[in-house]
């Protein structure tokens, strides 16, 4: 009997230690504590086969971006201690085959449905209630830049593989403008399900080409917003991105209508092209 009681006590103690070890870290988190680049290592407890899955939380903002295995994604999040929620998650529209696209959709859906988060020595753990659904390790500087090896963009030689995207969003508004050598795509649907396409005029593409060549694309993501109206509830914020093949370079968010000086002419040209479409 004493032997049985000893075994039972040992099992209870072991189980208690295991429960404590697996319990979610309740350390209070804020935007600064989780800001940075993370590489996804596990989804639903299974090690990811794609080592390029990335989640990026921007410092001092509520913006999240990343790479889903085929497309770049973007959106916003709110964080209250360990409670997190994602909204306005959307992705670029490149198709990479059934298997890759299906895996990407599963990853993004899992990320969006996570509602708790914990910070560990290695990175972040995402939960749906008390079930771990994602783990992501903090990326080193070399890993963070692996997918974003920046290079000078040449629109003339890359044709439709190069895209310029301008995106505006707030609580009540959304506008999406994407321009390639042949097509202009616009949408006011946050989920990009309802979209309109137009022909891009050669003279507009040439103007965009000239403006883009005057921008240091390599440091597009280092630009500083000149104003901070977007930090107040309801104020629209915008981003400008350049996609070349599977490499995307995106600016930090800035107030719509007040872009950084380095991209002001390009942004104004994109908006001018969009405005002219309404006159056709």
mmCIF file of C-alpha atoms in Angstrom:
data_model
loop_
_atom_site.group_PDB
_atom_site.id
_atom_site.type_symbol
_atom_site.label_atom_id
_atom_site.label_comp_id
_atom_site.label_asym_id
_atom_site.label_seq_id
_atom_site.Cartn_x
_atom_site.Cartn_y
_atom_site.Cartn_z
ATOM 1 C CA UNK A 1 0.000 0.000 0.000
ATOM 2 C CA UNK A 2 2.831 2.379 0.884
ATOM 3 C CA UNK A 3 4.422 1.596 -2.471
ATOM 4 C CA UNK A 4 1.168 2.384 -4.290
ATOM 5 C CA UNK A 5 0.758 5.659 -2.396
ATOM 6 C CA UNK A 6 4.324 6.645 -3.250
ATOM 7 C CA UNK A 7 3.767 5.934 -6.943
ATOM 8 C CA UNK A 8 0.493 7.899 -6.891
ATOM 9 C CA UNK A 9 2.154 10.854 -5.178
ATOM 10 C CA UNK A 10 4.956 10.804 -7.730
ATOM 11 C CA UNK A 11 2.471 10.804 -10.609
ATOM 12 C CA UNK A 12 0.552 13.734 -9.133
ATOM 13 C CA UNK A 13 3.755 15.687 -8.605
ATOM 14 C CA UNK A 14 4.978 14.935 -12.134
ATOM 15 C CA UNK A 15 1.662 15.918 -13.654
ATOM 16 C CA UNK A 16 1.653 19.137 -11.634
ATOM 17 C CA UNK A 17 5.105 20.057 -12.903
ATOM 18 C CA UNK A 18 4.056 19.286 -16.491
ATOM 19 C CA UNK A 19 0.944 21.444 -16.193
ATOM 20 C CA UNK A 20 2.973 24.334 -14.816
ATOM 21 C CA UNK A 21 5.548 23.941 -17.556
ATOM 22 C CA UNK A 22 2.918 24.011 -20.313
ATOM 23 C CA UNK A 23 0.811 26.804 -18.859
ATOM 24 C CA UNK A 24 0.806 30.037 -20.800
ATOM 25 C CA UNK A 25 3.258 32.632 -19.579
ATOM 26 C CA UNK A 26 1.083 35.441 -18.229
ATOM 27 C CA UNK A 27 3.795 38.095 -18.343
ATOM 28 C CA UNK A 28 2.194 41.359 -19.437
ATOM 29 C CA UNK A 29 3.076 42.228 -23.040
ATOM 30 C CA UNK A 30 2.977 45.413 -25.069
ATOM 31 C CA UNK A 31 3.791 46.394 -28.652
ATOM 32 C CA UNK A 32 7.436 47.093 -27.895
ATOM 33 C CA UNK A 33 8.025 43.758 -26.180
ATOM 34 C CA UNK A 34 6.878 41.723 -29.202
ATOM 35 C CA UNK A 35 8.122 43.986 -32.012
ATOM 36 C CA UNK A 36 10.478 42.357 -34.491
ATOM 37 C CA UNK A 37 10.757 39.537 -37.032
ATOM 38 C CA UNK A 38 9.729 35.968 -36.219
ATOM 39 C CA UNK A 39 10.112 32.765 -38.245
ATOM 40 C CA UNK A 40 7.293 30.250 -37.792
ATOM 41 C CA UNK A 41 8.553 26.874 -36.586
ATOM 42 C CA UNK A 42 5.379 24.968 -35.747
ATOM 43 C CA UNK A 43 1.713 25.046 -36.759
ATOM 44 C CA UNK A 44 -0.782 22.942 -34.778
ATOM 45 C CA UNK A 45 2.113 21.177 -33.081
ATOM 46 C CA UNK A 46 3.716 20.110 -36.349
ATOM 47 C CA UNK A 47 7.094 21.412 -37.481
ATOM 48 C CA UNK A 48 6.739 23.600 -40.558
ATOM 49 C CA UNK A 49 8.344 22.397 -43.770
ATOM 50 C CA UNK A 50 8.652 25.970 -45.073
ATOM 51 C CA UNK A 51 11.348 27.848 -43.154
ATOM 52 C CA UNK A 52 10.411 31.169 -44.805
ATOM 53 C CA UNK A 53 7.074 31.706 -43.008
ATOM 54 C CA UNK A 54 7.501 35.034 -41.270
ATOM 55 C CA UNK A 55 5.544 37.307 -38.941
ATOM 56 C CA UNK A 56 6.664 40.899 -38.349
ATOM 57 C CA UNK A 57 5.262 43.100 -35.592
ATOM 58 C CA UNK A 58 6.119 46.768 -36.086
ATOM 59 C CA UNK A 59 7.330 48.755 -33.118
ATOM 60 C CA UNK A 60 5.025 51.484 -31.762
ATOM 61 C CA UNK A 61 2.175 50.635 -34.128
ATOM 62 C CA UNK A 62 -0.597 48.109 -34.509
ATOM 63 C CA UNK A 63 0.630 46.793 -37.854
ATOM 64 C CA UNK A 64 1.583 43.191 -38.635
ATOM 65 C CA UNK A 65 3.128 41.962 -41.882
ATOM 66 C CA UNK A 66 4.883 38.828 -43.051
ATOM 67 C CA UNK A 67 5.328 36.098 -45.636
ATOM 68 C CA UNK A 68 2.959 33.128 -45.893
ATOM 69 C CA UNK A 69 4.973 30.839 -48.138
ATOM 70 C CA UNK A 70 3.707 32.311 -51.413
ATOM 71 C CA UNK A 71 2.386 35.800 -50.722
ATOM 72 C CA UNK A 72 3.208 38.722 -48.495
ATOM 73 C CA UNK A 73 0.457 39.499 -45.993
ATOM 74 C CA UNK A 74 -0.437 42.562 -43.950
ATOM 75 C CA UNK A 75 -2.976 43.695 -41.414
ATOM 76 C CA UNK A 76 -3.468 45.147 -37.954
ATOM 77 C CA UNK A 77 -3.600 43.744 -34.447
ATOM 78 C CA UNK A 78 -4.601 44.778 -30.963
ATOM 79 C CA UNK A 79 -2.752 43.611 -27.860
ATOM 80 C CA UNK A 80 -3.978 43.758 -24.272
ATOM 81 C CA UNK A 81 -1.559 42.006 -21.930
ATOM 82 C CA UNK A 82 -1.605 38.446 -23.335
ATOM 83 C CA UNK A 83 -4.777 38.832 -25.368
ATOM 84 C CA UNK A 84 -4.250 39.469 -29.072
ATOM 85 C CA UNK A 85 -6.626 39.850 -32.002
ATOM 86 C CA UNK A 86 -5.976 40.326 -35.700
ATOM 87 C CA UNK A 87 -8.056 42.271 -38.204
ATOM 88 C CA UNK A 88 -7.924 43.389 -41.834
ATOM 89 C CA UNK A 89 -5.537 40.543 -42.692
ATOM 90 C CA UNK A 90 -5.026 40.364 -46.445
ATOM 91 C CA UNK A 91 -2.359 39.075 -48.810
ATOM 92 C CA UNK A 92 -0.993 39.676 -52.278
ATOM 93 C CA UNK A 93 -2.534 37.527 -55.018
ATOM 94 C CA UNK A 94 0.301 35.420 -56.391
ATOM 95 C CA UNK A 95 -0.648 31.759 -57.042
ATOM 96 C CA UNK A 96 1.990 29.150 -56.246
ATOM 97 C CA UNK A 97 0.149 25.891 -56.809
ATOM 98 C CA UNK A 98 -2.555 24.048 -54.894
ATOM 99 C CA UNK A 99 -0.405 22.578 -52.103
ATOM 100 C CA UNK A 100 1.543 25.759 -51.291
ATOM 101 C CA UNK A 101 -1.527 27.975 -51.512
ATOM 102 C CA UNK A 102 -3.517 25.599 -49.289
ATOM 103 C CA UNK A 103 -0.723 25.550 -46.693
ATOM 104 C CA UNK A 104 -0.549 29.343 -46.799
ATOM 105 C CA UNK A 105 -4.290 29.693 -46.231
ATOM 106 C CA UNK A 106 -4.080 27.330 -43.267
ATOM 107 C CA UNK A 107 -1.227 29.344 -41.756
ATOM 108 C CA UNK A 108 -3.022 32.678 -42.163
ATOM 109 C CA UNK A 109 -6.292 31.260 -40.850
ATOM 110 C CA UNK A 110 -4.501 29.815 -37.812
ATOM 111 C CA UNK A 111 -2.777 33.130 -37.142
ATOM 112 C CA UNK A 112 -6.030 35.063 -37.422
ATOM 113 C CA UNK A 113 -7.920 32.774 -35.043
ATOM 114 C CA UNK A 114 -5.226 32.898 -32.350
ATOM 115 C CA UNK A 115 -6.346 35.025 -29.411
ATOM 116 C CA UNK A 116 -3.596 34.689 -26.791
ATOM 117 C CA UNK A 117 0.137 35.130 -27.007
ATOM 118 C CA UNK A 118 3.167 34.466 -24.812
ATOM 119 C CA UNK A 119 6.763 35.615 -25.048
ATOM 120 C CA UNK A 120 9.458 32.968 -24.491
ATOM 121 C CA UNK A 121 13.243 32.975 -24.521
ATOM 122 C CA UNK A 122 13.164 31.876 -28.169
ATOM 123 C CA UNK A 123 10.251 33.886 -29.509
ATOM 124 C CA UNK A 124 6.450 33.823 -29.422
ATOM 125 C CA UNK A 125 3.784 31.199 -28.775
ATOM 126 C CA UNK A 126 0.270 31.767 -30.136
ATOM 127 C CA UNK A 127 -2.784 30.162 -28.534
ATOM 128 C CA UNK A 128 -6.404 29.622 -29.428
ATOM 129 C CA UNK A 129 -7.796 29.779 -25.906
ATOM 130 C CA UNK A 130 -5.391 27.415 -24.085
ATOM 131 C CA UNK A 131 -4.275 25.359 -27.093
ATOM 132 C CA UNK A 132 -0.945 26.162 -28.745
ATOM 133 C CA UNK A 133 -1.540 26.754 -32.463
ATOM 134 C CA UNK A 134 1.665 28.507 -33.591
ATOM 135 C CA UNK A 135 5.221 28.893 -32.396
ATOM 136 C CA UNK A 136 7.683 31.337 -33.916
ATOM 137 C CA UNK A 137 11.336 31.979 -33.106
ATOM 138 C CA UNK A 138 12.764 35.485 -33.146
ATOM 139 C CA UNK A 139 14.749 35.886 -36.365
ATOM 140 C CA UNK A 140 18.374 36.914 -36.419
ATOM 141 C CA UNK A 141 19.372 39.880 -38.589
ATOM 142 C CA UNK A 142 20.545 37.580 -41.400
ATOM 143 C CA UNK A 143 17.369 35.481 -41.260
ATOM 144 C CA UNK A 144 15.110 38.534 -41.221
ATOM 145 C CA UNK A 145 16.674 39.802 -44.431
ATOM 146 C CA UNK A 146 16.697 36.448 -46.206
ATOM 147 C CA UNK A 147 13.361 36.992 -47.959
ATOM 148 C CA UNK A 148 13.978 40.679 -48.436
ATOM 149 C CA UNK A 149 17.326 40.906 -50.160
ATOM 150 C CA UNK A 150 16.710 44.394 -51.421
ATOM 151 C CA UNK A 151 17.783 45.390 -54.901
ATOM 152 C CA UNK A 152 17.323 48.234 -57.316
ATOM 153 C CA UNK A 153 14.046 47.811 -59.160
ATOM 154 C CA UNK A 154 13.989 48.234 -62.920
ATOM 155 C CA UNK A 155 10.437 48.374 -64.184
ATOM 156 C CA UNK A 156 11.473 48.372 -67.808
ATOM 157 C CA UNK A 157 13.138 44.971 -67.649
ATOM 158 C CA UNK A 158 10.826 43.263 -65.161
ATOM 159 C CA UNK A 159 7.499 44.043 -66.784
ATOM 160 C CA UNK A 160 4.451 42.561 -65.093
ATOM 161 C CA UNK A 161 6.593 40.816 -62.458
ATOM 162 C CA UNK A 162 6.956 44.240 -60.797
ATOM 163 C CA UNK A 163 4.022 45.709 -58.903
ATOM 164 C CA UNK A 164 3.533 49.015 -57.117
ATOM 165 C CA UNK A 165 0.886 48.843 -54.399
ATOM 166 C CA UNK A 166 -0.623 51.691 -52.407
ATOM 167 C CA UNK A 167 -2.963 50.792 -49.578
ATOM 168 C CA UNK A 168 -5.052 53.057 -47.324
ATOM 169 C CA UNK A 169 -7.108 51.920 -44.374
ATOM 170 C CA UNK A 170 -8.831 53.168 -41.269
ATOM 171 C CA UNK A 171 -11.713 51.939 -39.187
ATOM 172 C CA UNK A 172 -14.270 53.012 -41.799
ATOM 173 C CA UNK A 173 -12.325 53.243 -45.068
ATOM 174 C CA UNK A 174 -10.164 51.061 -47.260
ATOM 175 C CA UNK A 175 -8.566 51.636 -50.651
ATOM 176 C CA UNK A 176 -6.231 49.398 -52.600
ATOM 177 C CA UNK A 177 -4.353 50.428 -55.750
ATOM 178 C CA UNK A 178 -1.942 48.070 -57.499
ATOM 179 C CA UNK A 179 -0.200 48.976 -60.748
ATOM 180 C CA UNK A 180 1.807 46.808 -63.108
ATOM 181 C CA UNK A 181 3.090 47.539 -66.594
ATOM 182 C CA UNK A 182 -0.182 46.375 -68.144
ATOM 183 C CA UNK A 183 -2.854 46.592 -65.445
ATOM 184 C CA UNK A 184 -4.225 48.827 -62.714
ATOM 185 C CA UNK A 185 -6.224 46.995 -60.055
ATOM 186 C CA UNK A 186 -8.345 48.837 -57.500
ATOM 187 C CA UNK A 187 -10.598 47.835 -54.645
ATOM 188 C CA UNK A 188 -12.489 49.255 -51.684
ATOM 189 C CA UNK A 189 -13.070 45.791 -50.255
ATOM 190 C CA UNK A 190 -10.845 45.016 -47.257
ATOM 191 C CA UNK A 191 -10.805 41.339 -48.203
ATOM 192 C CA UNK A 192 -9.955 42.091 -51.849
ATOM 193 C CA UNK A 193 -12.795 39.947 -53.125
ATOM 194 C CA UNK A 194 -14.402 42.729 -55.181
ATOM 195 C CA UNK A 195 -11.811 44.243 -57.502
ATOM 196 C CA UNK A 196 -11.788 46.294 -60.701
ATOM 197 C CA UNK A 197 -9.112 46.193 -63.401
ATOM 198 C CA UNK A 198 -8.066 48.816 -65.939
ATOM 199 C CA UNK A 199 -5.407 49.113 -68.597
ATOM 200 C CA UNK A 200 -2.248 50.912 -67.506
ATOM 201 C CA UNK A 201 -1.267 53.501 -70.105
ATOM 202 C CA UNK A 202 2.361 53.334 -71.338
ATOM 203 C CA UNK A 203 2.996 56.983 -70.447
ATOM 204 C CA UNK A 204 1.836 56.387 -66.863
ATOM 205 C CA UNK A 205 4.095 53.367 -66.502
ATOM 206 C CA UNK A 206 7.018 55.343 -67.905
ATOM 207 C CA UNK A 207 6.402 58.120 -65.367
ATOM 208 C CA UNK A 208 6.264 55.624 -62.533
ATOM 209 C CA UNK A 209 9.487 54.075 -63.783
ATOM 210 C CA UNK A 210 11.281 57.414 -63.750
ATOM 211 C CA UNK A 211 10.039 58.264 -60.260
ATOM 212 C CA UNK A 212 10.919 54.867 -58.852
ATOM 213 C CA UNK A 213 14.469 55.025 -60.155
ATOM 214 C CA UNK A 214 14.985 58.097 -57.987
ATOM 215 C CA UNK A 215 14.017 56.218 -54.803
ATOM 216 C CA UNK A 216 16.375 54.168 -52.658
ATOM 217 C CA UNK A 217 14.265 51.001 -52.649
ATOM 218 C CA UNK A 218 16.805 49.245 -50.446
ATOM 219 C CA UNK A 219 15.849 51.523 -47.565
ATOM 220 C CA UNK A 220 12.143 51.925 -48.305
ATOM 221 C CA UNK A 221 11.296 50.133 -45.064
ATOM 222 C CA UNK A 222 13.418 52.589 -43.066
ATOM 223 C CA UNK A 223 11.481 55.723 -44.010
ATOM 224 C CA UNK A 224 10.058 57.878 -41.224
ATOM 225 C CA UNK A 225 6.525 59.218 -41.353
ATOM 226 C CA UNK A 226 6.516 63.042 -41.132
ATOM 227 C CA UNK A 227 3.249 63.211 -39.162
ATOM 228 C CA UNK A 228 1.434 60.987 -36.656
ATOM 229 C CA UNK A 229 -2.294 61.559 -37.138
ATOM 230 C CA UNK A 230 -2.757 57.825 -37.791
ATOM 231 C CA UNK A 231 -1.945 57.121 -34.144
ATOM 232 C CA UNK A 232 -5.334 58.568 -33.218
ATOM 233 C CA UNK A 233 -8.413 56.429 -33.545
ATOM 234 C CA UNK A 234 -10.026 56.561 -36.980
ATOM 235 C CA UNK A 235 -7.272 58.427 -38.831
ATOM 236 C CA UNK A 236 -6.388 56.726 -42.162
ATOM 237 C CA UNK A 237 -2.912 55.301 -42.588
ATOM 238 C CA UNK A 238 -1.193 54.157 -45.754
ATOM 239 C CA UNK A 239 1.682 52.042 -47.026
ATOM 240 C CA UNK A 240 3.557 51.868 -50.297
ATOM 241 C CA UNK A 241 5.122 48.613 -51.443
ATOM 242 C CA UNK A 242 7.133 47.465 -54.437
ATOM 243 C CA UNK A 243 6.994 43.793 -55.376
ATOM 244 C CA UNK A 244 9.505 42.312 -57.770
ATOM 245 C CA UNK A 245 9.005 38.607 -58.364
ATOM 246 C CA UNK A 246 8.600 37.126 -54.873
ATOM 247 C CA UNK A 247 10.471 39.941 -53.111
ATOM 248 C CA UNK A 248 8.443 42.749 -51.564
ATOM 249 C CA UNK A 249 9.769 45.947 -50.018
ATOM 250 C CA UNK A 250 7.215 47.909 -48.012
ATOM 251 C CA UNK A 251 7.320 51.270 -46.329
ATOM 252 C CA UNK A 252 6.262 51.685 -42.704
ATOM 253 C CA UNK A 253 2.772 53.101 -42.319
ATOM 254 C CA UNK A 254 2.288 56.853 -42.675
ATOM 255 C CA UNK A 255 -0.611 59.298 -42.655
ATOM 256 C CA UNK A 256 -2.620 59.132 -45.845
ATOM 257 C CA UNK A 257 -2.088 62.464 -47.605
ATOM 258 C CA UNK A 258 1.279 63.096 -45.926
ATOM 259 C CA UNK A 259 3.808 60.550 -47.219
ATOM 260 C CA UNK A 260 7.542 60.731 -46.475
ATOM 261 C CA UNK A 261 9.321 63.183 -48.789
ATOM 262 C CA UNK A 262 11.355 60.395 -50.427
ATOM 263 C CA UNK A 263 8.227 58.786 -51.906
ATOM 264 C CA UNK A 264 5.900 61.784 -52.065
ATOM 265 C CA UNK A 265 6.123 62.224 -55.853
ATOM 266 C CA UNK A 266 5.563 58.516 -56.481
ATOM 267 C CA UNK A 267 2.584 58.359 -54.132
ATOM 268 C CA UNK A 268 1.049 61.450 -55.715
ATOM 269 C CA UNK A 269 1.471 59.917 -59.175
ATOM 270 C CA UNK A 270 -0.218 56.694 -58.090
ATOM 271 C CA UNK A 271 -3.135 58.661 -56.630
ATOM 272 C CA UNK A 272 -3.326 60.813 -59.760
ATOM 273 C CA UNK A 273 -3.565 57.717 -61.940
ATOM 274 C CA UNK A 274 -6.307 56.378 -59.676
ATOM 275 C CA UNK A 275 -8.247 59.657 -59.831
ATOM 276 C CA UNK A 276 -8.045 59.744 -63.615
ATOM 277 C CA UNK A 277 -9.700 56.329 -63.782
ATOM 278 C CA UNK A 278 -12.877 57.772 -62.278
ATOM 279 C CA UNK A 279 -13.050 60.284 -65.132
ATOM 280 C CA UNK A 280 -13.021 57.631 -67.842
#
